[in-house]
Amino acid sequence: MKSEIVRTTKEFDKPYKHYVITNFLPEEDFSKICKIYNSLSFYFKQIDLFKFNQTNELNQNSDLQFFQNHLKNISKDLNIEATETIDMFASLYNKGDYLLCHDDMLSTRNYAYSFYLEDYEYGGELVMFNSTCDRKEKAISVRRNTLVLFEVSNISWHEVNYCEKDGRKAFTGWLHKKEENNSETKISRLKNLKYGNSLNGIKKIKLDITSFEDIIYFGDIHFDINSTICKEVGPFCNRRLELIQGSNVIFKIKDMKLVKKQSFHVRKGDYLLLTDEFNDDKTYKSYFVFKFCNLEKTAIPLIKFVNNNGEIEFELDTMSDCVYFINATKWKWFIERSEHECLMEVFLYEIN
C-alpha cells in the first residue's frame, strides 16, 4: 500500500510574510494540471523588466477551476483575505530568461502565488529582497508541486533569477482583496555623484556643437575610466550596477551645463531600467552623454532607447574612444540584464 503524500505548509515573516507549501495538489490533480499546462499556447514577452514566455489570462479557463478551488481553500486555511477574483497565467522560462526586481503592487492584489510543475536546478529561484530593495534576503528554489504565496505590499521586492537552461514551468497570479492598495512605495534615490568642494584635478574637454541634433557623435576621444569600485548601487527595482570612481573628465560645451555624472561597472547580470532616476521626465532641453570602455574584444549592443510611445528605436554599442550625445527629452534608455561587461560614464547636460 502506497503511503499518502502529505501537504506541508511553512510560514515565514521575513523579509515579508510568505508561505511555502509542498505537495500542494493531490497526485491526481497534479497530473491533471501538468496535462493542461502542456496543452497551452505561450507567447514570448520582453520589456526592460523581463524576458520569458507566457500564456494569456487563464482565470476564465474552466479546465482550471479545480486549481482555483484549491487556491481559495488554502486562502481560507491561512486566513488570507481573498475575493472570488483570482488572476492566473502560465509561464515558461528558457535559457537566458528572467524577471527583474519589482513589488507587484497594483490595484487590489493581496497575495501573489507561484505554483511549480517540475524541479528546476538551473537558476530561476524566486529571490526576495530587503525593504530598501538593495540586498538579497532569500532565494526559494523551484520544486515540483510546490506553491509559494507572499503578501503584496510596498516592500514585497522580488525577482525570478536568471535561467541557465530551458524549462522553468509555473502557474502564477494574484489573490485579490476588496480594498485597493494605496500605500506608496518608498525607495530612496541614489544621490547625484558629487565632485567635492572644488574642481581641482578635473579635466575639461572642449567639444564644439554647432547644431543641437537629436543624436550627436564625437569620435577619437580617449580618456581612461578608473574602475576602482565604490559600491554596488540600487535600488534594484531601478538598477543593479557597481558605482566606480570613473574619470576626472567633464565636457566643456558652449551653452550647456553639466547636471549629473555617474560612472559604472556593468557586470554580467547588471541592468538599469526605464524607472531609473536618469529617466525622470525632463522639463528642459537636455542630453544624455555616454562614454564607454569596452572590456571585451568586440563592441556589444548595451543600451536600448525607447520613444515616448514605448517603442525601442535604436541601440548603442560599447565602442571605446567615442562619445554619444542623445536627446533626453525625446528618448529614455535602459540596459537589459547584461550578458557582457564594460565600464561606462553617463552625463546629463542641460541647454542654458
PDB file of C-alpha atoms in Angstrom, residues 3 32 43 152 203:
ATOM      1  CA  SER A   3       1.946   5.884   1.728  1.00  0.00           C
ATOM      2  CA  LYS A  32      -4.225  16.902 -14.478  1.00  0.00           C
ATOM      3  CA  TYR A  43       3.794  33.883 -26.295  1.00  0.00           C
ATOM      4  CA  VAL A 152       1.894  42.014  -1.757  1.00  0.00           C
ATOM      5  CA  LYS A 203      39.994  67.698 -16.886  1.00  0.00           C
TER       6      LYS A 203
END
